[in-house]
Coordinates of C-alpha atoms and ligand atoms in Angstrom, one line a residue:
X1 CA 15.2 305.6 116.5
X2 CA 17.6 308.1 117.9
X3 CA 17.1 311.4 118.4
X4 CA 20.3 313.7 117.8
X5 CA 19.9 317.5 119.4
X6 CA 22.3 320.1 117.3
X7 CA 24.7 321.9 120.1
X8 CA 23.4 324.9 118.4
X9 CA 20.1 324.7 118.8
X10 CA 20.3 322.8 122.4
X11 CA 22.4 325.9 123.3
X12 CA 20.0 328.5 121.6
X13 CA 17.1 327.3 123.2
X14 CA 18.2 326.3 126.5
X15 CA 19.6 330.3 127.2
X16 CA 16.1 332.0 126.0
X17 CA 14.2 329.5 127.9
X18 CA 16.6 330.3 131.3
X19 CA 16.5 334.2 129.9
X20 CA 12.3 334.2 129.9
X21 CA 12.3 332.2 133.2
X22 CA 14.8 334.4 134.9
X23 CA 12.6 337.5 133.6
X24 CA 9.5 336.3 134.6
X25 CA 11.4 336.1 138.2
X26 CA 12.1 332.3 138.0
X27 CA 15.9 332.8 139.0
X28 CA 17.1 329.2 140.4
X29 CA 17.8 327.5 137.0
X30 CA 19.3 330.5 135.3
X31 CA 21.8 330.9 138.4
X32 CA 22.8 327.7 138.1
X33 CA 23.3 327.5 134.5
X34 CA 25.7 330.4 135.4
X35 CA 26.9 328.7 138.1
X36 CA 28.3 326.1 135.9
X37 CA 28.5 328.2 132.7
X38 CA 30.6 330.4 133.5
X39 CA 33.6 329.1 135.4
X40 CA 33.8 327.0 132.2
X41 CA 35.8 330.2 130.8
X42 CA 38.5 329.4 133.4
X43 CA 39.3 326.0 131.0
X44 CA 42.1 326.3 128.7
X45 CA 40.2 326.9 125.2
X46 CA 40.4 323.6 123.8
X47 CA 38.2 321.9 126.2
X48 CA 35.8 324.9 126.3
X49 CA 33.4 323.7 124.0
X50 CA 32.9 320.4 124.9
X51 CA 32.2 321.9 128.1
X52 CA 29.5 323.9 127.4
X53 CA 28.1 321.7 125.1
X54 CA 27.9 319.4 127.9
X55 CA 25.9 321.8 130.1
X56 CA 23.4 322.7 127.4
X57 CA 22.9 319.2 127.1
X58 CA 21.8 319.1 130.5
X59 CA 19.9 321.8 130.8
X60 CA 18.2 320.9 127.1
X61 CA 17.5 317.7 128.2
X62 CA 16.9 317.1 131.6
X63 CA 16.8 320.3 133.6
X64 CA 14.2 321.9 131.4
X65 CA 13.0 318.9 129.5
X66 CA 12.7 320.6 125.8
X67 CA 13.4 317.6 124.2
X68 CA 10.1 316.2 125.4
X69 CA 8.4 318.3 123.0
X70 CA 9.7 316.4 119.8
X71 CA 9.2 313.1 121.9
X72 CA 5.8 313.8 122.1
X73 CA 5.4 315.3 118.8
X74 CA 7.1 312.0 117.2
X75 CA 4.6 310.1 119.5
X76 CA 1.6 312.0 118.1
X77 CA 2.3 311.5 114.6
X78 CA 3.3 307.5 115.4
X79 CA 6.8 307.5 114.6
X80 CA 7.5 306.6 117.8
X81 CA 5.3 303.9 120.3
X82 CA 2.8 305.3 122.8
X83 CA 4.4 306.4 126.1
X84 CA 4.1 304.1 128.9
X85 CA 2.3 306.1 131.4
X86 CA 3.3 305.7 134.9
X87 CA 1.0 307.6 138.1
X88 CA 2.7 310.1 140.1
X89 CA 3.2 308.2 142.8
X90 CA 5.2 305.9 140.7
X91 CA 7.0 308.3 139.5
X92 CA 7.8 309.8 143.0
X93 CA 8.9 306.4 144.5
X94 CA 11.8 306.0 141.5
X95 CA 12.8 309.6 142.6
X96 CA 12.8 308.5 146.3
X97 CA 14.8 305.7 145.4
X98 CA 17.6 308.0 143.6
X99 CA 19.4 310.5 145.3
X100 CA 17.6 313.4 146.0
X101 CA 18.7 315.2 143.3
X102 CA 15.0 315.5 141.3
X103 CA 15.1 317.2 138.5
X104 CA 11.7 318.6 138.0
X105 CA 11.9 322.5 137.9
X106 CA 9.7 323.5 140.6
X107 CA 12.0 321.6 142.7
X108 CA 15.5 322.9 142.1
X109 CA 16.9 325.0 144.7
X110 CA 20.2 326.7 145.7
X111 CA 21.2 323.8 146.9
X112 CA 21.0 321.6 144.2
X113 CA 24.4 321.2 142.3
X114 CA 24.6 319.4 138.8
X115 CA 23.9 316.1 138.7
X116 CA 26.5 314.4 136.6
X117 CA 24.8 312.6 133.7
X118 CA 25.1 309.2 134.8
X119 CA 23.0 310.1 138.6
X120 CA 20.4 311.4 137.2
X121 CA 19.6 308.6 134.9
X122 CA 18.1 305.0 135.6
X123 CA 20.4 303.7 133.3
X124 CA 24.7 304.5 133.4
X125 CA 25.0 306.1 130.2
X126 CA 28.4 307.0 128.8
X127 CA 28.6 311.2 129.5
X128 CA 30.3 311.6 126.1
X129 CA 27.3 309.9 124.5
X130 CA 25.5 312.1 121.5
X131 CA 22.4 310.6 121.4
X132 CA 20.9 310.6 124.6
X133 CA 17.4 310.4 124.1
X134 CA 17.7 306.6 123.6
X135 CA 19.8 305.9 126.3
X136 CA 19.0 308.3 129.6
X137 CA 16.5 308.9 131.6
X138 CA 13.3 308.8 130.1
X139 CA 12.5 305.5 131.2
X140 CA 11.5 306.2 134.6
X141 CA 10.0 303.5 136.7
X142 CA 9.0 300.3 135.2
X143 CA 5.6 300.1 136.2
X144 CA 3.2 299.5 133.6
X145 CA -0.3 301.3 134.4
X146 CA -3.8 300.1 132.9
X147 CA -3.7 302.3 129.6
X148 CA -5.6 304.7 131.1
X149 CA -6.3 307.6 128.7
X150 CA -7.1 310.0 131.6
X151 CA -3.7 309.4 133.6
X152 CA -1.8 311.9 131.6
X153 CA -4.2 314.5 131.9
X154 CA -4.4 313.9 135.7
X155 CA -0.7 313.3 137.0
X156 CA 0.9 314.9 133.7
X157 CA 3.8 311.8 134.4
X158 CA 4.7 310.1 131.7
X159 CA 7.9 308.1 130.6
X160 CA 8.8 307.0 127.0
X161 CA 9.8 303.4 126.3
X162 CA 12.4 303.7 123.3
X163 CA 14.0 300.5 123.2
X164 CA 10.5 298.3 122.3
X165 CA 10.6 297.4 118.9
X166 CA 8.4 299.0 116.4
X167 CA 8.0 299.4 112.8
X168 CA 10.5 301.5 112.5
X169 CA 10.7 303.4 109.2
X170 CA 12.9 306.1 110.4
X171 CA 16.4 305.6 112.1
X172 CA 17.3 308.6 113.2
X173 CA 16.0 312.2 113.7
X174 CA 18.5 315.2 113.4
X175 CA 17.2 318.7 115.3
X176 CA 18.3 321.5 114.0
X177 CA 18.8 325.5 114.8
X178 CA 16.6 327.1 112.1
X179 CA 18.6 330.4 111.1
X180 CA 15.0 332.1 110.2
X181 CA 11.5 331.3 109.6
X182 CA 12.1 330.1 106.1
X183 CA 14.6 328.2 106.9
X184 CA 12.3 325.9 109.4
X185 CA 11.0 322.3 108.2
X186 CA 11.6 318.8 108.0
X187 CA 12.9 316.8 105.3
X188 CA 13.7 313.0 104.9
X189 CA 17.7 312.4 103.7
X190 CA 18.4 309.0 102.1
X191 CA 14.8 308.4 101.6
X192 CA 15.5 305.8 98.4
X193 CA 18.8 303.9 100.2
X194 CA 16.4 302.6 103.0
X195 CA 18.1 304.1 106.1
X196 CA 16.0 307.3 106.1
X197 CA 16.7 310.3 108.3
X198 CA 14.7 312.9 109.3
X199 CA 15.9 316.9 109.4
X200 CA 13.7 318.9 111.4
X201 CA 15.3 322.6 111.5
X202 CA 13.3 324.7 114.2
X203 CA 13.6 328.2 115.6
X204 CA 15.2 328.2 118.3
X205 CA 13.1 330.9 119.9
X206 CA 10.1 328.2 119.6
X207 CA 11.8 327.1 123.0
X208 CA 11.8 330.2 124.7
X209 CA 8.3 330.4 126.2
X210 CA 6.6 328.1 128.1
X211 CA 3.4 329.6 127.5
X212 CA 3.9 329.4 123.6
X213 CA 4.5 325.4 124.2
X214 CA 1.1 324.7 122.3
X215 CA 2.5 326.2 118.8
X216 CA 5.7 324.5 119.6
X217 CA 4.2 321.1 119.1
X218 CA 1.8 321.9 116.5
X219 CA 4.9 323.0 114.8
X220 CA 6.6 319.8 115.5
X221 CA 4.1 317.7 114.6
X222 CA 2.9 319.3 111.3
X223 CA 6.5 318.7 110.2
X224 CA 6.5 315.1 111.6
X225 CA 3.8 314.5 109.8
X226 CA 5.3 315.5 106.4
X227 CA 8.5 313.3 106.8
X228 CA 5.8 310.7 108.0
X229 CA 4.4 310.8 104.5
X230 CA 7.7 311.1 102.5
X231 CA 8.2 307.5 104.3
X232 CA 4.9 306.1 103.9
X233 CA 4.9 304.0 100.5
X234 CA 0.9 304.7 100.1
X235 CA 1.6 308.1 99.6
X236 CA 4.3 307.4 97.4
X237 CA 6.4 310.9 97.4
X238 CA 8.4 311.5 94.6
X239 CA 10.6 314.1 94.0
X240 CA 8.3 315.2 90.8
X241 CA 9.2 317.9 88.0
X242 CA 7.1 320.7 88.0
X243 CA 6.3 321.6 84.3
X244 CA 5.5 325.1 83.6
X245 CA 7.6 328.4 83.7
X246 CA 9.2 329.7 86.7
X247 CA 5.8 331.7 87.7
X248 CA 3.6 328.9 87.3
X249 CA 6.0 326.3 89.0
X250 CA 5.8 328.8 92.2
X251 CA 1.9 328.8 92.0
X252 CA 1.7 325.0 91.8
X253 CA 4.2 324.3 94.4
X254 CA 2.4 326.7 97.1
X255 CA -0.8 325.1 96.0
X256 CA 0.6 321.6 96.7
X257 CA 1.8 323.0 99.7
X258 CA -1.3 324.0 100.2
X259 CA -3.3 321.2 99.8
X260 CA -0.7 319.0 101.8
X261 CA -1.0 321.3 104.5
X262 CA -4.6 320.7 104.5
X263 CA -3.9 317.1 104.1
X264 CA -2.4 317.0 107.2
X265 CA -4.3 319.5 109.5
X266 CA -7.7 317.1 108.7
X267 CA -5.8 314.1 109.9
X268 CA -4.8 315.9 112.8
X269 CA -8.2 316.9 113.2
X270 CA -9.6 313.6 113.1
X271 CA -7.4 312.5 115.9
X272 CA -8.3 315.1 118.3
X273 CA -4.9 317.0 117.8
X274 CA -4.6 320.8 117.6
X275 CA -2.5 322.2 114.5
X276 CA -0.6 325.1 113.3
X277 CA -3.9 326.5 112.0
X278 CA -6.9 326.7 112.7
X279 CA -9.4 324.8 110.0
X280 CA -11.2 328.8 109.1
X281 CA -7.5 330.4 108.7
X282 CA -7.0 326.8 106.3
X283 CA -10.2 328.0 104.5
X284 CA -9.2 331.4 104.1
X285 CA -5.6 330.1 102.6
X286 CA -7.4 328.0 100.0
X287 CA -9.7 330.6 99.0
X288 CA -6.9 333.0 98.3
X289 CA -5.5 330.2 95.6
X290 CA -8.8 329.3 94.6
X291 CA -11.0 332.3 94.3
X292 CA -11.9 331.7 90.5
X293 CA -14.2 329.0 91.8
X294 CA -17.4 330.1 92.9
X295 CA -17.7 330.6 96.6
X296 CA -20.5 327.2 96.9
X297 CA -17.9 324.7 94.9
X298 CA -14.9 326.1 96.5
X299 CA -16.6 325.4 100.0
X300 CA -17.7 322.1 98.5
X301 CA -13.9 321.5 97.0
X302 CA -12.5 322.3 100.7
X303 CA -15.0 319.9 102.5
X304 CA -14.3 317.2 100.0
X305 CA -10.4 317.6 100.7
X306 CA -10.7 317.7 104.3
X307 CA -13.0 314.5 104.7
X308 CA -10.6 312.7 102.5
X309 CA -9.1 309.9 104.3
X310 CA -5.9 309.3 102.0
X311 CA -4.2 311.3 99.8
X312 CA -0.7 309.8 97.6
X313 CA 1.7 312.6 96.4
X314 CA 0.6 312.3 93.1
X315 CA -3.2 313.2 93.7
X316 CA -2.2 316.0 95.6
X317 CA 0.0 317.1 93.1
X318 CA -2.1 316.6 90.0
X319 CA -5.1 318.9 91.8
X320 CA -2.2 321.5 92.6
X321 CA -1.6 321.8 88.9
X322 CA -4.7 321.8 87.3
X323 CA -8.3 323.2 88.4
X324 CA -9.9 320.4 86.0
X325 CA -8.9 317.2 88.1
X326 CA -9.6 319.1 91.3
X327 CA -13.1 320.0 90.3
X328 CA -13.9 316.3 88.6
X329 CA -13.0 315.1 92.0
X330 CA -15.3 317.3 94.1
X331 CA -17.5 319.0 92.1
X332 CA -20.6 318.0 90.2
X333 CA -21.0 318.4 87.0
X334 CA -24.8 320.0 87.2
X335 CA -23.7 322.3 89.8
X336 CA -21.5 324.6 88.3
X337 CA -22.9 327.0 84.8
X338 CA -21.0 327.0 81.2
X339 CA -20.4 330.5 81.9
X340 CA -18.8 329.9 85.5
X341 CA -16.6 326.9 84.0
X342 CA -15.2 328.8 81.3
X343 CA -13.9 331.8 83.5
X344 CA -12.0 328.8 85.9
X345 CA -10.3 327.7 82.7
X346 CA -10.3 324.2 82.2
X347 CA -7.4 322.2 81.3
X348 CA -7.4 321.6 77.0
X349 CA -9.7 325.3 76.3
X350 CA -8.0 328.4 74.4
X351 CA -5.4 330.5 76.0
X352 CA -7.5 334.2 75.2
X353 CA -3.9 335.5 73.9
X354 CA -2.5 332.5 71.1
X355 CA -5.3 330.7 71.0
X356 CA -3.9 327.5 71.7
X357 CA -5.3 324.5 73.8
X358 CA -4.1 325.4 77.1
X359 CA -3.1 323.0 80.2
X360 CA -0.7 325.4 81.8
X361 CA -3.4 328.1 82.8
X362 CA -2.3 330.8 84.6
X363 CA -5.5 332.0 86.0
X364 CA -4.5 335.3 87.9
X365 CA -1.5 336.3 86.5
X366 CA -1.6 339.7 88.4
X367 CA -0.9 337.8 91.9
X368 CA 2.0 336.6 90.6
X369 CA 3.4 339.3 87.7
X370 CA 4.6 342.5 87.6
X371 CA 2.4 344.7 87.3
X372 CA 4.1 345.9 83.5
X373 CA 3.5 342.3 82.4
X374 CA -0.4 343.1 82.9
X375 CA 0.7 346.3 80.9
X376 CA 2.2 344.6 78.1
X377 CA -0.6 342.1 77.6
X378 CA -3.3 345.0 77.6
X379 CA -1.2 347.2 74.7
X380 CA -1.9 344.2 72.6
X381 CA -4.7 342.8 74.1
X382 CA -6.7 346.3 75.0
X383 CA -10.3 343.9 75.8
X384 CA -8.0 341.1 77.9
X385 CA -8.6 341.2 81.5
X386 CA -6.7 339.9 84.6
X387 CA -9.5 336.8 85.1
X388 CA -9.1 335.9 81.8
X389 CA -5.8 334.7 82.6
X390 CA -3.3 333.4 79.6
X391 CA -1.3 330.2 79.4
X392 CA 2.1 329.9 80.5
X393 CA 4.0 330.4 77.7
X394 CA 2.1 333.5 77.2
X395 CA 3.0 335.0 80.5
X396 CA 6.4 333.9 80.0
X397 CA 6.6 336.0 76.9
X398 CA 5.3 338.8 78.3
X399 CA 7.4 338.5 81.3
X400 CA 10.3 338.9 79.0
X401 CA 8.9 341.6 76.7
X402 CA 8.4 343.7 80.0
X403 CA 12.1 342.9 81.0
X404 CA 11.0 341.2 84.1
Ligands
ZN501 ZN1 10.6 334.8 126.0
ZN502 ZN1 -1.1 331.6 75.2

């Protein structure tokens, strides 16, 4: 698997990173980045880019090691082998055997100048090569340790073996430069024709802190684990039509979102590893989708979901869409009143406005309607309430009569 760093984000992230350091009165790296940085404006323009490309590359990389955080995020969700761990003093006899150029940070000096590429790693590596992760110099000292679960916690040295073969689903992952919040997430490109590629898009300003390196890689690895399960043929992902009118396709697809979300956090869970959320902020999320289900069966739906051990697509998708197949799953039948069950409006029972069987329930059409769509309803319907809800043709009718 190769790893491929955008110039964009490497660039990004490597100048906030040096930025917080130098403001938190870490100065050596910055200075050097200028060192080299800046005389690069002395190069006719042509060759500028390449340039500075190649010193973001080394300060990315290397110098400030942020590609270790989707390294280990791919190696926590298992799309890449377990790290070989190596003890301290291993490592520091492979540095003692280089030049002394190390390049961990509490090390560099003023005296340290740029290692050129092919120094600093224990393989030569061609400078102008754009993948680098699978070719430099993360395979530090060949000296396989006794798997010792403790030794990373207590030496904090670790090297990544990328050239052992694997199962290998994935061949290469592309990092991106997120232009906002929305725009951050992974996706899996040429999923059907078998050479699969991951996109991961991430804000650069994720790279910035080294205090905030925590939500970094439970970023990284919630996404991971999505692409994970767009290549895993078990869960089957499809790229599946949403039926229902624009309204109700948004509710589903944030409540599959949802529930994937979910899906992922209680695997995480189960493995020991911290996510973007904690499990009560999950809860609360769910509850805000759910809240037409009593309080004890939506606790009960929630617990059932997150002690799931495997989901497919379609499951997930089928108890985003309707309440019924969620509640058959999770719910028992004797535990929830006639009354209750009508007001969660069950999949096949009478929309309160045509009267027709309904299986496209919109069930709180106020969270998400315009407020004159409510309005409109109630001047023909003066007894209809918001928790009555109205199927989605309905709403869609309405939506129109209110010009919305
Ligand atoms: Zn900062
Ligand atoms: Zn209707």
């Amino acid at each position: 698997m190769k790893v491929i760093y955008s110039p964009q984000l490497m660039e990004e992230a490597a100048f906030r990173h040096l930025s917080h350091l130098e403001r938190s009165g870490y100065r050596s790296d910055y200075d050097e980045y200028h060192s080299l940085a800046d005389p690069i404006y002395e190069l006719p323009e042509d060759d500028r880019e390449v340039a500075f490309e190649k010193v973001n590359r080394i300060f990315f990389i290397e110098r400030l090691k942020l590609g270790d955080h989707v390294l280990r995020a791919l190696e926590a969700v298992g799309l890449i082998p377990k790290r070989k761990r190596t003890t301290k003093r291993a490592q520091l006899a492979a540095y003692a055997l280089e030049t002394d150029e190390a390049s961990d940070e509490e090390e560099s000096s003023a005296s340290m100048h740029l290692p050129p590429v092919d120094d600093d790693s224990q393989e030569t590596t061609s400078e102008e090569d754009l993948a680098p992760l699978v070719d430099t110099d993360l395979q530090v000292a060949d000296n396989p340790q006794k798997d010792d679960p403790d030794s990373e916690e207590t030496d904090g040295v670790v090297s990544y073996d990328m050239i052992r073969d694997f199962e290998e689903r994935i061949n290469e992952v592309h990092v991106k430069r997120a232009i906002n919040k929305v725009d951050e997430g992974s996706n899996v490109l040429n999923r059907i024709s078998g050479k699969p590629m991951i996109e991961m898009r991430v804000l650069a300003s994720r790279f910035c802190n080294p205090e905030e390196a925590q939500e970094l890689d439970a970023f990284l690895i919630c996404e991971f684990m999505h692409a994970k399960d767009m290549v895993d043929p078990e869960f089957d992902y499809e790229d599946a039509f949403i039926p229902g009118n624009p309204s109700v396709k948004n509710l589903i697809t944030a409540r599959f979102r949802l529930l994937w979300n979910l899906y992922v956090d209680a695997r995480l869970a189960r493995s020991g590893i911290i996510s973007t959320m904690p499990r009560e902020a999950r809860y609360r999320e769910f509850d805000n989708f759910y809240r037409k289900i009593p309080e004890k069966q939506r606790r009960g739906i929630f617990e059932g979901i997150w002690v799931t051990e495997k989901f497919t697509h379609e499951e997930l998708l089928s108890m985003a869409t309707d309440l019924e197949s969620l509640m058959s799953k999770y719910v028992d039948d004797a535990d929830i009143s006639e009354e209750e069950r009508d007001f969660i409006h069950l999949q096949g029972s009478p929309c309160p406005l045509c009267k027709f069987p309904t299986y496209n329930w919109v069930d709180d059409p106020e969270s998400i309607c315009d407020e004159m769509v409510i309005e409109a309803i109630q001047i023909d319907f003066p007894d209809w309430e918001n928790k009555d809800g109205g199927c989605d043709r309905c709403i869609e009718v309405y939506e129109l009569r209110a010009g919305v």
